[in-house]
XYZ file of C-alpha atoms in Angstrom:
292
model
C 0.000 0.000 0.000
C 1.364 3.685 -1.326
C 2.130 5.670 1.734
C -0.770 7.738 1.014
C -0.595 9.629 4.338
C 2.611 11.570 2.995
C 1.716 12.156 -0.673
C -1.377 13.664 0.265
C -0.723 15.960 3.311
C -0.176 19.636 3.369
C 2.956 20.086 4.977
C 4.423 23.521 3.349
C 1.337 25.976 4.128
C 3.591 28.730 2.770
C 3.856 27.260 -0.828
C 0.477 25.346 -1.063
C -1.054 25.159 -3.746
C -4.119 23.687 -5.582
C -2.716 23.541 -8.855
C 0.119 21.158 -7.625
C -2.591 18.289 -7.031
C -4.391 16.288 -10.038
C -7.947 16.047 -9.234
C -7.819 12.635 -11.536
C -4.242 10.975 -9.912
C -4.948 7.336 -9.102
C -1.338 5.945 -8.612
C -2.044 3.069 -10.894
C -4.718 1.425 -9.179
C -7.571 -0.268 -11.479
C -11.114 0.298 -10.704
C -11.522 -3.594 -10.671
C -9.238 -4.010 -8.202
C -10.463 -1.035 -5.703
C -13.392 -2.884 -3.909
C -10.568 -5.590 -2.499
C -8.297 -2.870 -1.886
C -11.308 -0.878 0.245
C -12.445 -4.300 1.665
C -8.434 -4.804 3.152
C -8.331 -1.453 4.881
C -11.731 -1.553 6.438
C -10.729 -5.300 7.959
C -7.998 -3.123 9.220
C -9.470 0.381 10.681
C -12.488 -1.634 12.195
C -9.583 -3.572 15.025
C -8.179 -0.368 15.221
C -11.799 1.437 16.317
C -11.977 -1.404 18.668
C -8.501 -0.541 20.178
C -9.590 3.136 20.276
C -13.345 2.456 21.858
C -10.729 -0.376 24.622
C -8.035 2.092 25.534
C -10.058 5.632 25.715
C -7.761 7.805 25.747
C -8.457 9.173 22.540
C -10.864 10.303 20.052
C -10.473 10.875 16.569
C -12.184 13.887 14.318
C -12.403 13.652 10.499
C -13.721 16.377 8.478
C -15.076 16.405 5.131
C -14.743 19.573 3.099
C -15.660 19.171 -0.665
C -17.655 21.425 -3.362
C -20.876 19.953 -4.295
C -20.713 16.703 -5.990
C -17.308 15.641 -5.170
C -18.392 12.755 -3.407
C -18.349 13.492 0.394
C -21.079 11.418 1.371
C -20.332 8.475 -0.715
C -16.876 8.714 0.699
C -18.401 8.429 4.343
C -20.676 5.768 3.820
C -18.080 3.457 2.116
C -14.971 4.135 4.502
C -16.654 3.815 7.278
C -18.752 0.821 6.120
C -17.635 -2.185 8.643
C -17.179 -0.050 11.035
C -18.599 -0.210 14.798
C -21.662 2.351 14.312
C -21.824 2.585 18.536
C -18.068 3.652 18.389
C -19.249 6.340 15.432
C -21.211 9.926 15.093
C -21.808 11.816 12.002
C -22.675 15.136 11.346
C -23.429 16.873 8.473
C -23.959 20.588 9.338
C -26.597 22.871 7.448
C -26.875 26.604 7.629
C -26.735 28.010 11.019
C -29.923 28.553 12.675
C -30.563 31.342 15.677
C -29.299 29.881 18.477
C -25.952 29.279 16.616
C -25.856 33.288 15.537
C -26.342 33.999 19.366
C -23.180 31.991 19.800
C -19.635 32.310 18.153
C -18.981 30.404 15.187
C -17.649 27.564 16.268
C -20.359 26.583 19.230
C -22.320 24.429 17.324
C -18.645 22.304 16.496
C -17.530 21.953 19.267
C -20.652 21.061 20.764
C -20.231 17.967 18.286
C -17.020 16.874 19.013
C -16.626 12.921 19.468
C -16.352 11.188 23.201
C -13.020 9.394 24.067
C -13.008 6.236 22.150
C -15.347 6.929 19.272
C -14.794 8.300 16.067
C -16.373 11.560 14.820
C -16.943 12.813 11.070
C -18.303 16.198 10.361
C -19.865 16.619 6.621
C -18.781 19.898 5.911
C -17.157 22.135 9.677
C -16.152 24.826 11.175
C -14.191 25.770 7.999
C -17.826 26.402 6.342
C -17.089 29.877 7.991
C -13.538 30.843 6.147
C -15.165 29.077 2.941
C -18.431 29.861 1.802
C -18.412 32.764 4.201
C -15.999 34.218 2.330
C -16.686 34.210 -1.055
C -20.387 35.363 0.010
C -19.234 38.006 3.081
C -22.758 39.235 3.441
C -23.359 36.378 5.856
C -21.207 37.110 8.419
C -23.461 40.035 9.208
C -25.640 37.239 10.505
C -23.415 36.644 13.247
C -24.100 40.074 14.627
C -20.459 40.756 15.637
C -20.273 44.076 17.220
C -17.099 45.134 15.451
C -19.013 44.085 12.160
C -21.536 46.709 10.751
C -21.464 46.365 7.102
C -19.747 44.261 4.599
C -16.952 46.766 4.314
C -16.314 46.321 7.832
C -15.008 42.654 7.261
C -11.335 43.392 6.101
C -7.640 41.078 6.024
C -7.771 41.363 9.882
C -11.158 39.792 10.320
C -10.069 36.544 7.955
C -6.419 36.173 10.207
C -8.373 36.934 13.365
C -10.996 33.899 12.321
C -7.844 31.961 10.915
C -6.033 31.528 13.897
C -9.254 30.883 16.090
C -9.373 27.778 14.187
C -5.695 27.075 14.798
C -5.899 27.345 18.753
C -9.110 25.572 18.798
C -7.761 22.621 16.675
C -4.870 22.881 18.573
C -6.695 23.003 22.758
C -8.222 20.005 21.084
C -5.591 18.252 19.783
C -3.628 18.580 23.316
C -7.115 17.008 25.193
C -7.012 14.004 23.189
C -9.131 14.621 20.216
C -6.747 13.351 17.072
C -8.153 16.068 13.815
C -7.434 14.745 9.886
C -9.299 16.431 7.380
C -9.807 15.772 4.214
C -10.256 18.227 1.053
C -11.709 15.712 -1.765
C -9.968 17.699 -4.789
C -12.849 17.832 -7.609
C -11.968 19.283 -11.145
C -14.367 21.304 -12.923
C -14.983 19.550 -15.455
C -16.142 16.547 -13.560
C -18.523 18.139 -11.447
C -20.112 19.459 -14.681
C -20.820 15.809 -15.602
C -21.692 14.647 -11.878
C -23.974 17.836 -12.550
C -25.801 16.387 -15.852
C -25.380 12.609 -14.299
C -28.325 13.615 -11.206
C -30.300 15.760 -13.626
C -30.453 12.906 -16.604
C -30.835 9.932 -14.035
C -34.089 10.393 -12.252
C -33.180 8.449 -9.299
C -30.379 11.194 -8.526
C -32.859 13.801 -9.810
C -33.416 14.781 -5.784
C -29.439 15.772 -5.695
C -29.784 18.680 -7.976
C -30.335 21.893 -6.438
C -30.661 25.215 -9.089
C -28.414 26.639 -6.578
C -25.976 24.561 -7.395
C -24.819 26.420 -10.708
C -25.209 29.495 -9.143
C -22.867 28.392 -6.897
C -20.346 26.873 -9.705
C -19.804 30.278 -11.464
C -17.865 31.066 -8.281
C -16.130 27.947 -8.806
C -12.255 30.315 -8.870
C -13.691 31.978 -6.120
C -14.445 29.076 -3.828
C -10.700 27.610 -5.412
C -9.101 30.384 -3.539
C -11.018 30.016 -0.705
C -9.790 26.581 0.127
C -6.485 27.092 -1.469
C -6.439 30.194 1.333
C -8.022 28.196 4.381
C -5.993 24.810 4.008
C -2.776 26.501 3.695
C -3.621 28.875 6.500
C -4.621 25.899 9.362
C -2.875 22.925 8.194
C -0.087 22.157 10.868
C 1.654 18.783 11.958
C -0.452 17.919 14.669
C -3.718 19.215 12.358
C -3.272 18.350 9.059
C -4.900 19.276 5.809
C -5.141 16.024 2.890
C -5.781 17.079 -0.176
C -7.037 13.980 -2.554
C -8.088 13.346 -5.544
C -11.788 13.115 -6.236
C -12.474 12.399 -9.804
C -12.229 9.048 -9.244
C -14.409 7.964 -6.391
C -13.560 4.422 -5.952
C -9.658 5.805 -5.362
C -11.112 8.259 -3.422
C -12.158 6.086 -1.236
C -9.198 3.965 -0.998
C -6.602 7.190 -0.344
C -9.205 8.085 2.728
C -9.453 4.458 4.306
C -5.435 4.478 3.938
C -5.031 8.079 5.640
C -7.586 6.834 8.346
C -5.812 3.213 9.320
C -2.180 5.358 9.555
C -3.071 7.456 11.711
C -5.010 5.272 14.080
C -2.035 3.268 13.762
C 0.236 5.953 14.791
C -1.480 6.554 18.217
C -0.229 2.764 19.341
C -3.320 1.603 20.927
C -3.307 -0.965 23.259
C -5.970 -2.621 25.241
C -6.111 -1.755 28.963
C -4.012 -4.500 31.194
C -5.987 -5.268 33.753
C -4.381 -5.352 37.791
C -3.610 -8.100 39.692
C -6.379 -8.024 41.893
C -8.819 -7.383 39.001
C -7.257 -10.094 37.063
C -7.982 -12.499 40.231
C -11.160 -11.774 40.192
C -11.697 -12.879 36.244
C -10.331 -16.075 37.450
C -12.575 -16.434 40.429
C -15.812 -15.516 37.978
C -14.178 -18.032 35.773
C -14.437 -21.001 37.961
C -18.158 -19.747 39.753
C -19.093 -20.191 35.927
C -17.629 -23.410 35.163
C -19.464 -24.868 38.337
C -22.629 -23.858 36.913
């Protein structure tokens, strides 16, 4: 297996850049042989979650950021298939509603953050607010930020200032135990135009399409510079950004489920040893049952 974990993670924030990552790489693999592959990895990550769920020390994060169609829920459903769903949470996070304006932006996350020993996934995060915040800035008048009268209010400062509240929250979080990856599934253009004409031609996907949707894609440089802006802002060592390929789902999937088993891998699990007198005790349960 390609050390996928490397390849794909953002190490030099300074010199990141989109157009250094093919949105259609696949490293060689074959389609045929992906659903083995996927099949290999989720043998793997599901002893891992059961090492994680055993030990509780820590919990692991992984957020999904993606524009529309690039496969973020598909990705979820078959990376995490096999999986322990008691040991997992999903969210997938809508607009923000009044009581998360009456808060600061990133309430409603961290409200949602996973328990020691289970896995959390967030469909879309926090970064919703450095992302499609900024490229439309009229909604941060929502938040009704006294500093914040007017759209010409929200200058370079305001971006840093909401930058590096996502660093030191990532980071408090990191430090209590909560292990963050997250993932940026890298979509070309061109094949979210056919995704696009793929839900409106197939009436079972029909439900997908939103009108919004192009509205949307006509920011499509806009939104590029967005992410291009956020990831290499708040991607650090113990935080990292992956940037991977999503115009091939089925290695899409395979690049996540790698990136996933490495770094549960990393934290060394082990199951708790038991004491002495606790260990006496199995073996005085284990001879009450054999009388029975």
């Amino acid at each position: 297996m390609k050390n996928f974990t490397d390849q794909f993670k953002v190490k030099n924030r300074s010199r990141f850049s989109l157009k250094d990552h093919d949105p259609a790489f696949c490293d060689g693999y074959k389609k045929e042989d992906a659903a083995t592959v996927l099949q290999g990895l989720i043998d793997e990550t599901f002893k891992l979650q059961e090492q994680l769920y055993a030990s509780n020390s820590y919990s692991l994060l992984i957020i999904f950021q993606a524009m529309d169609a690039a496969g973020k829920d598909s990705a979820i459903a078959h990376t995490m298939s096999g999986l322990n769903p008691q040991g997992c949470q999903v969210y997938s996070f809508k607009q923000p509603g009044p009581e998360d304006y009456d808060h600061d932006f990133l309430w409603r996350h961290y409200k949602a953050l996973p328990e020691r020993g289970r896995i959390g996934i967030h469909n879309r995060s926090h970064y919703e607010n450095v992302l499609v915040v900024k490229v439309h800035p009229e909604l941060v008048l929502k938040e009704n930020n006294p500093e914040i009268r007017k759209v010409k209010d929200i200058g370079r400062k305001f971006w840093e200032q909401r930058y590096e509240s996502i660093r030191n929250f990532e980071k408090h979080i990191h430090h209590s135990g909560t292990i963050v990856i997250k993932f940026f599934l890298n979509l070309s253009k061109e094949e979210q135009k056919e995704r696009f004409l793929k839900r409106i031609d197939h009436p079972e996907k029909n439900w997908k399409f939103q009108m919004g949707d192009i509205t949307e894609r006509e920011l499509w440089d806009d939104y590029m510079k967005a992410y291009e802006k956020a990831i290499g802002e708040t991607s650090t060592n113990d935080c990292p950004w992956y940037v991977v390929p999503a115009d091939k789902k089925w290695f899409t999937r395979i690049a996540i489920s790698t990136i996933i088993r490495d770094t549960l891998k990393g934290l060394k699990l082990l199951y708790p040893v038991l004491l002495k007198e606790e260990l006496d005790k199995l073996q005085e349960a284990k001879q009450l049952l054999q009388k029975q």
